[in-house]
Amino acid sequence: MNATIIQAVNDALHEEMGNDEQTVVFGQDVAESGGVFRATEGLKEEFGGERVLDTPLSEIAIVGSAVGLATHGFRPIAEIQFSGFLPPAFDQLVTNASRIRWRTRGELTAPMVVRTPYGAGVRALEHHSESLESIYGHVPGLKVAIPSTPHDAKGMLISAIRDPDPVLFMEPKHVYRSYREDIDEGTYTEPLGEAAVRQEGEDLTVISWGAMMHQTLEAVENLADKGVDAEVIDLRTISPLDKETIVESVKKTGRCVVVHEAAKTGGFGAEIAATINDEALMYLEAPIERVAGFDVPVPLLSMEDYYIPPPPRIEEAIKDTVAY
Amino acid sequence: MNATIIQAVNDALHEEMGNDEQTVVFGQDVAESGGVFRATEGLKEEFGGERVLDTPLSEIAIVGSAVGLATHGFRPIAEIQFSGFLPPAFDQLVTNASRIRWRTRGELTAPMVVRTPYGAGVRALEHHSESLESIYGHVPGLKVAIPSTPHDAKGMLISAIRDPDPVLFMEPKHVYRSYREDIDEGTYTEPLGEAAVRQEGEDLTVISWGAMMHQTLEAVENLADKGVDAEVIDLRTISPLDKETIVESVKKTGRCVVVHEAAKTGGFGAEIAATINDEALMYLEAPIERVAGFDVPVPLLSMEDYYIPPPPRIEEAIKDTVAY
Amino acid sequence: MDNSPQSISPPSVDVGVDPISQGDVEIETYQVVRPDGSFDADRVPDVDDEALRDLYRWMLLQRVYDNRATKLQRRGRLGTVASGRGQEAAIIGSGFALSQDDWIFPYGREAGALLMHGLSMRDLLLYWRGIEDASKMEGANIFGMAISIGSHIPLATGKAWGMQLAGEESIAFANLGDGATSTGAFHEGMNFAGVLDAPAVYFCQNNQYAISLPFEKQTNADTVAQKALAYGVDGIRVDGNDVLAVYNAVSKARERALEGNPVLVEAVTYRRGAHTTSDDPTRYRSEEEVDEWEKRDPLERYQAFLEETGRWDDIDEEAIREEVEEEFSAAVDAADEFEERGIEEIFSYLHEETPPELQRQLEEFRELLEERPDMYEYIETRPKG
Amino acid sequence: MDNSPQSISPPSVDVGVDPISQGDVEIETYQVVRPDGSFDADRVPDVDDEALRDLYRWMLLQRVYDNRATKLQRRGRLGTVASGRGQEAAIIGSGFALSQDDWIFPYGREAGALLMHGLSMRDLLLYWRGIEDASKMEGANIFGMAISIGSHIPLATGKAWGMQLAGEESIAFANLGDGATSTGAFHEGMNFAGVLDAPAVYFCQNNQYAISLPFEKQTNADTVAQKALAYGVDGIRVDGNDVLAVYNAVSKARERALEGNPVLVEAVTYRRGAHTTSDDPTRYRSEEEVDEWEKRDPLERYQAFLEETGRWDDIDEEAIREEVEEEFSAAVDAADEFEERGIEEIFSYLHEETPPELQRQLEEFRELLEERPDMYEYIETRPKG
Ligand SMILES: Cc1ncc(C[n+]2csc(CCOP(=O)(O)OP(=O)(O)O)c2C)c(N)n1
Ligand SMILES: Cc1ncc(C[n+]2csc(CCOP(=O)(O)OP(=O)(O)O)c2C)c(N)n1
Ligand SMILES: [Mg+2]
Ligand SMILES: [Mg+2]
């Protein structure tokens, strides 16, 4: 089946709701209208109103009740319409979702997924463009997954739903429909916590995730002609972090560029740089470059494209790093 | 005047409420009872019930109304009783406080302070021990200040109140009363955004902030006998970060240990390591060590002391780094 | 003592526990002009004829503005647009009751109220084009637009608190939808206002939907107005398609607020258009329903009132319409002439003083743009989501 | 058209806008036994004598437990403790109305209700000692303690939703204070429950204070019960010092909840002790007030009822007290015998499968403890804040 990311998400939901009767999908506008991005289209028709529900405009209640429901043997799959509206529910993530197993010493668990489209580039209003993955990645007990391809979107979402612990599933909405690929029919999983090496290379390691993977691959391709042989890692999961893949690669190449859309300071690029410093410092032949969003809120739509690192910015960083 | 940190905070509030009639102090239990840690003691008596108020149990309203009040020419100084109860108001910080100037292109501003005691070690209940500074430090437009001494607590708090933009002021409650020093009478300020070199040295740079400064200094002192000549930096402000002081020091010493209480992964130590990597990689003679909390919630009181990095842990990291 | 299970059966006789439920509260929906155009003469506000005509003009302006903005969006010349179609009486009746000193906290659909409050139409259009500079809401007491639903309620409470402390004779006026009433921010902001006796009016345009969610699923409460009781503040429910009723209700609310009683006003109305230009309402509601509400058109109802009272003849509807169409065209021209600032715009106005790292990011970006002018091209042509 | 200021004056005649306010709702406080011991015979629940005696026993247990726990804390052998003194009728009357299948969401003061629900006293003490292992609430349908006030309300809603989906005949029962009603989590959780028809009872022990904040400043609403109207759910206000009244009210609420009507119950009571062992209530309230409420002691009132109805003679108060004191002592002994797990405890139970980095942190820490056994000493003797 040839699918976009959004179709792959929809397919995964259909699959796993079919596989597991304990799954329940809810959020704003997910049932009657099939979601503002159509991620949940057709679910209500297929699985009925008990398992596919529209909720009030209540992010706290969406996340909090998902925790309660999960402890009762269900598998809630909640949608937060845009990741910019997840902060109202931040407390429920930190205080409850991530800690229920911990707080009750395993007596109660919260196998739940919070899906949310993140990132800029769709010409939307304020608060519709955030990338706060590093904040969620700092919350112990919370997994944070960010697919970049249709195949991964489907396989990782199914894994997330099956995960025994809470997973924040951040979907790169900027590329929801921009790229297609053939994905397997039926049920399959892609593991959480394992990065994917998208391309092997010797000159440097380029690490990215989510929507920025595509910009990154474009930049790498542009430089391939110019003789730069990059290894490209798609991180796929922010937490837990696949250190091994990163460290092995940088030990081989000795150079690294990290690309992300979130603001640079305190972004997840910092953790990657620190990790490489911890475990492969003496292999480094150049500073790790972070190509990232600026330390500002994402600009309104007229200027947002200046905010998102475009391939030329990535290319320059790669060139500098290789030439260092 | 010989004062503890909590007394210095109280003194700063008295000073600046006396200096500036537009200041308003509010939060839970700050007026009648003078605050659960007595930080606001005597303020209501001196400045009256209009300017010193108890609020309902509403963190969203405390932070959100502070923003509204600040845009009207006032200087709100809000207290969040424990930093573990700041997450419910996270959205107001991100969505409003940090962005009002930005959103209105300078037409409206939010000169406000949110004070909150943070950190573990006081044998309190769950959610009373968090250190989430790296999360707040990743929010563009929000300053994050963390004093470690009575002198700084007073001077930095006065600066925070006078700052034209929102400041999250995190107070190291574990050492609220553990250390005293002579502080100046009257009004003085200590700048935000400038780290302090607590001790000069040649062998390595040790960086910390808040309550962990004291553990760090103790470790450094223990090793001084053993011939380790450490330079010690008290970061004082997480955001904006004083890169210069850090980078200069590491260029000199070539080695660095960062000590913080927050969970290691995605903690602010990562940003410091990444910054050093950016600007002083080639000076590094050893990996930057992060001595940090484990990637778990702070344990309940019976085991919390195992969580907080004790001097021996810091000493070993320093020794390893120096010997590397 | 044993930890014996609670095993006894519940009281089998009627022991007289009688819960309160919403049926116990009577909530009237205040009206002046009935849908058929007949009206309650005692309730006609004591304002001059010009004001009564102005109300019509502003409603028509709102309608024309919404039509034109929607069309402009379709041609790709505005970003997402949220129309007030169907809500003209609520928007204009409330805006008309305010004083220039009051602060409006907008949430998106209230173009007419903002223009009335002093915002230029050019700036409003630029705002929907995502031009940072227009967010100033220059020259008017208008707060930044609350795109995060409900997040502005505590801000309005804080602003009203400031007015109270400063001893001013003005109010904070928050516009919100029915959806917003389900947010924690609404709750905490309203409750705090009640405690503070803050001079604030929270004006909920209950347009029956939050995107696809009908009001019955937004809350089990029959009305928004009754939520006032949770905060010990006043509640008013008004026919939101009756501009005179809304005007009276908000005037009353404003008066109460200035006396230290915050008020929650629910204007019962209907969003006749799509949620925004990216929404397709046929997915979740019937045409019959839309038709039903079209019959309660606020402009027609008010026109009937004006005809009935002999004022309609003084109104040259075609002339107003033309005037407004021209105003809109002129505003678009002015907006088109707006020259965006350079990339500094992105780095400005976040801090009073730009911190060194951000300054450096700006400079590096500037240099890069010089080195790689192809970046402009890339940025302009990149796929837009 | 000009953007003319809204300058017209407000309607000067009375146009009939009549806001609803809380005075319009009548809210009765349900009672069975009056403070003087007289009672309404029709309202005495139809339960057997043993149950009526048990109610007394449990209340006495709560009182003894609170006394002893407070003393234990003073001797440094418990962490912070929150006592239920004065709230015994609310705690016990509500707990007694539940079924073992119901899930309790505790917030801290309800020792008796938790013990009644199957928790062992040893575990409860260990919990207050900050022993991770005791947080299991083993063997009872008790959720983790909600230390972050109000944060558990959406959890209870979700749990009740699960019960509903599973077709079970049980409810989620959340304990909360008056302070919790001001949180956004309360609002969103209650409102969602209303929409879902979730089988949940939210039991608010309005003990007049949230630490130092008196109820009048917590909200401008006269009662907590009326907040139910904001959600279209049922509200019950009950004398929280009247154990039979509470029992009846919660039984009724439970019945309603099982029928798909979530209920907010307000039990009007008083926190006679300090907020917790770290609080000094003399800073914010008068002795007279405390004395006033001491006169409404729930145990004495219930004793008067038992005497009046000839049941007191069957109760050997001294024997119960002794029994409970012994139970407490035994629980302390058992708690003292509890052997804490090693440092793995810190690293366990956060994930089903410990991720590699955390595993490594554990191992490194283990090695370090071996290398530097002085760390134990340091940790034990460090200043405790
Ligand atoms: C906190 C938050 N959650 C979700 C959204 C996405 N969203 C935008 S408008 C809307 C519905 C708003 O409904 P309502 O408050 O009734 O206002 P209306 O659009 O009907 O005027 C939603 C869910 C948002 N903007 N903010
Ligand atoms: C979200 C949150 N904010 C603040 C606190 C600090 N705090 C602990 S108990 C309490 C008061 C609670 O009052 P109430 O809900 O009435 O319960 P009570 O203690 O009176 O039984 C406060 C403010 C907290 N635990 N959680
Ligand atoms: Mg609506
Ligand atoms: Mg209370």
CSV table of C-alpha atoms in Angstrom, one decimal, chain A residues 29 32-33 36 38 41 54-58 60 81 85 121-123 125-128 174 215 218 264-265 293-297 299-303 305-308 310-313 315-316 319, chain C residues 79-80 128-132 135 147-149 179 182-183 210-213 217-218 283-284 340-343 345-347 350 357-358 361 365 368 371-372 374-376 378-380 382-385:
chain,number,residue,atom,x,y,z
A,29,ASP,CA,-12.9,16.1,16.7
A,32,GLU,CA,-17.5,12.6,13.9
A,33,SER,CA,-15.1,14.5,11.7
A,36,VAL,CA,-8.6,17.9,11.8
A,38,ARG,CA,-8.0,13.0,9.2
A,41,GLU,CA,-11.0,8.9,9.7
A,54,ASP,CA,-15.0,13.2,20.8
A,55,THR,CA,-14.1,14.9,24.0
A,56,PRO,CA,-14.7,18.4,25.3
A,57,LEU,CA,-12.0,21.1,24.9
A,58,SER,CA,-10.1,19.8,27.9
A,60,ILE,CA,-6.1,18.1,31.2
A,81,GLN,CA,-5.0,18.3,18.3
A,85,PHE,CA,-1.9,22.5,23.2
A,121,GLY,CA,5.5,24.8,8.2
A,122,VAL,CA,1.8,24.4,7.7
A,123,ARG,CA,0.9,28.1,7.7
A,125,LEU,CA,-1.8,30.2,13.6
A,126,GLU,CA,0.3,30.8,16.8
A,127,HIS,CA,0.8,27.7,19.0
A,128,HIS,CA,0.3,25.4,16.0
A,174,HIS,CA,4.7,19.3,8.0
A,215,GLN,CA,15.5,18.6,5.0
A,218,GLU,CA,18.0,16.7,0.9
A,264,LYS,CA,18.7,25.4,20.0
A,265,THR,CA,19.3,26.1,23.7
A,293,GLY,CA,15.6,26.6,15.4
A,294,PHE,CA,16.5,29.9,16.9
A,295,ASP,CA,15.9,30.7,20.6
A,296,VAL,CA,12.5,32.3,19.9
A,297,PRO,CA,8.9,31.1,19.5
A,299,PRO,CA,7.3,33.1,14.0
A,300,LEU,CA,3.8,33.6,12.6
A,301,LEU,CA,3.1,32.2,9.2
A,302,SER,CA,4.6,34.9,7.1
A,303,MET,CA,8.1,34.2,8.4
A,305,ASP,CA,9.9,29.3,6.8
A,306,TYR,CA,12.9,31.4,7.9
A,307,TYR,CA,12.7,29.6,11.3
A,308,ILE,CA,12.8,26.0,10.0
A,310,PRO,CA,16.4,24.8,5.3
A,311,PRO,CA,18.8,22.5,3.5
A,312,PRO,CA,21.3,25.2,2.7
A,313,ARG,CA,21.8,25.9,6.4
A,315,GLU,CA,24.7,22.0,4.1
A,316,GLU,CA,26.9,24.8,5.4
A,319,LYS,CA,30.7,21.5,5.0
C,79,GLY,CA,-4.0,32.5,6.3
C,80,THR,CA,-6.6,30.5,8.1
C,128,TRP,CA,-4.4,36.9,9.5
C,129,ARG,CA,-1.6,37.0,7.1
C,130,GLY,CA,0.7,36.1,10.0
C,131,ILE,CA,2.5,39.4,9.9
C,132,GLU,CA,4.1,39.8,13.3
C,135,SER,CA,-0.1,41.8,16.4
C,147,ILE,CA,-5.3,31.3,19.9
C,148,SER,CA,-4.8,28.8,22.7
C,149,ILE,CA,-8.4,28.4,23.6
C,179,GLY,CA,-15.5,25.2,23.9
C,182,SER,CA,-14.3,23.4,29.4
C,183,THR,CA,-10.7,24.4,30.0
C,210,ALA,CA,-16.4,23.7,19.1
C,211,ILE,CA,-15.2,22.7,15.6
C,212,SER,CA,-17.2,19.5,15.2
C,213,LEU,CA,-18.3,19.1,18.8
C,217,LYS,CA,-21.2,17.0,24.2
C,218,GLN,CA,-19.0,19.9,25.4
C,283,ARG,CA,-19.0,16.1,8.1
C,284,TYR,CA,-20.7,16.7,11.4
C,340,GLU,CA,7.7,43.2,6.0
C,341,ARG,CA,10.7,43.8,8.0
C,342,GLY,CA,13.7,41.6,7.4
C,343,ILE,CA,14.7,38.6,9.4
C,345,GLU,CA,11.6,40.6,13.0
C,346,ILE,CA,12.0,37.0,14.1
C,347,PHE,CA,14.6,37.9,16.7
C,350,LEU,CA,11.0,38.6,22.7
C,357,GLU,CA,23.3,33.9,22.2
C,358,LEU,CA,20.2,35.1,20.4
C,361,GLN,CA,22.1,33.5,16.1
C,365,PHE,CA,21.8,33.7,10.1
C,368,LEU,CA,24.5,32.7,6.0
C,371,GLU,CA,26.6,33.5,1.6
C,372,ARG,CA,23.8,31.4,0.4
C,374,ASP,CA,19.7,30.4,-2.6
C,375,MET,CA,18.2,30.1,0.8
C,376,TYR,CA,15.6,32.7,0.0
C,378,TYR,CA,14.4,27.6,-1.1
C,379,ILE,CA,12.4,29.1,1.6
C,380,GLU,CA,9.9,30.7,-0.8
C,382,ARG,CA,9.3,24.9,0.0
C,383,PRO,CA,6.2,22.8,0.2
C,384,LYS,CA,3.8,24.4,2.6
C,385,GLY,CA,2.6,21.5,4.6
